[in-house]
Coordinates of C-alpha atoms in Angstrom, one line a residue:
M17 CA 93.6 156.9 61.9
S18 CA 93.7 154.5 64.5
V19 CA 91.6 151.0 64.3
I20 CA 90.4 149.8 67.7
D21 CA 90.1 146.1 66.8
P22 CA 93.3 144.5 66.5
A23 CA 92.3 141.8 64.2
V24 CA 92.2 144.9 61.3
S25 CA 94.1 146.9 59.7
V26 CA 94.1 149.8 57.6
R27 CA 96.0 151.9 54.9
L28 CA 95.2 154.6 53.1
S29 CA 98.2 156.5 51.0
A30 CA 98.1 160.3 51.9
S31 CA 96.0 160.8 48.4
E32 CA 93.1 159.0 49.6
A33 CA 92.8 160.0 52.9
R34 CA 92.7 163.6 51.8
R35 CA 90.0 162.1 48.6
L36 CA 87.8 159.8 51.8
A37 CA 88.0 163.2 54.0
G38 CA 87.0 165.4 51.5
L39 CA 84.1 163.0 50.1
L40 CA 83.0 162.7 54.3
A41 CA 82.7 166.2 53.9
E42 CA 80.8 166.4 51.1
V43 CA 78.2 163.9 52.6
A44 CA 77.9 165.4 55.7
H45 CA 76.9 168.9 54.0
L46 CA 74.6 167.2 51.8
L47 CA 73.1 166.0 54.9
E48 CA 72.6 169.2 56.0
D49 CA 71.7 171.4 53.2
P50 CA 68.6 172.9 53.2
G51 CA 68.2 173.2 49.8
P52 CA 67.8 171.1 46.2
Q53 CA 71.3 169.6 47.0
R54 CA 70.2 167.8 49.8
L55 CA 70.2 164.0 50.8
V56 CA 66.5 162.8 50.5
D57 CA 65.5 161.2 54.1
A58 CA 66.1 157.4 52.2
Q59 CA 69.5 158.0 51.5
A60 CA 70.4 159.4 54.6
E61 CA 68.6 156.6 56.3
T62 CA 70.3 153.8 54.5
L63 CA 73.6 155.9 54.9
G64 CA 73.2 155.8 58.2
Q65 CA 71.7 152.9 59.0
G66 CA 69.9 153.9 61.6
A67 CA 71.4 156.8 62.6
G68 CA 69.5 160.2 62.5
R69 CA 70.4 162.6 60.2
P70 CA 72.6 165.4 62.3
E71 CA 74.6 162.3 63.8
L72 CA 75.7 161.4 60.9
A73 CA 76.4 164.7 59.0
G74 CA 78.3 165.2 62.1
W75 CA 80.0 161.8 62.5
A76 CA 81.2 162.6 59.1
R77 CA 83.3 165.6 59.9
G78 CA 84.6 164.2 62.5
V79 CA 86.3 161.3 60.8
A80 CA 87.5 164.0 57.4
A81 CA 88.5 166.1 59.9
E82 CA 91.1 163.2 61.5
L83 CA 92.0 162.2 58.3
R84 CA 93.0 165.4 57.2
A85 CA 94.8 165.8 61.2
Q86 CA 96.7 162.6 60.0
V87 CA 97.9 163.7 56.6

């Protein structure tokens, strides 16, 4: 995964990248889940920082997939 801003550098170990990918995938699941495990709207709003629930879930899944592809 590359970071566009040249002033920022991000380094993760392979195990950290796998763990972060798993966490992001789970967040996406909890955003999309229709059942009792679903994140409530206030939680989704806080996590999304203005992004809607579907956008945030898609972003989390995309970043998780990119991380998995790199390790």
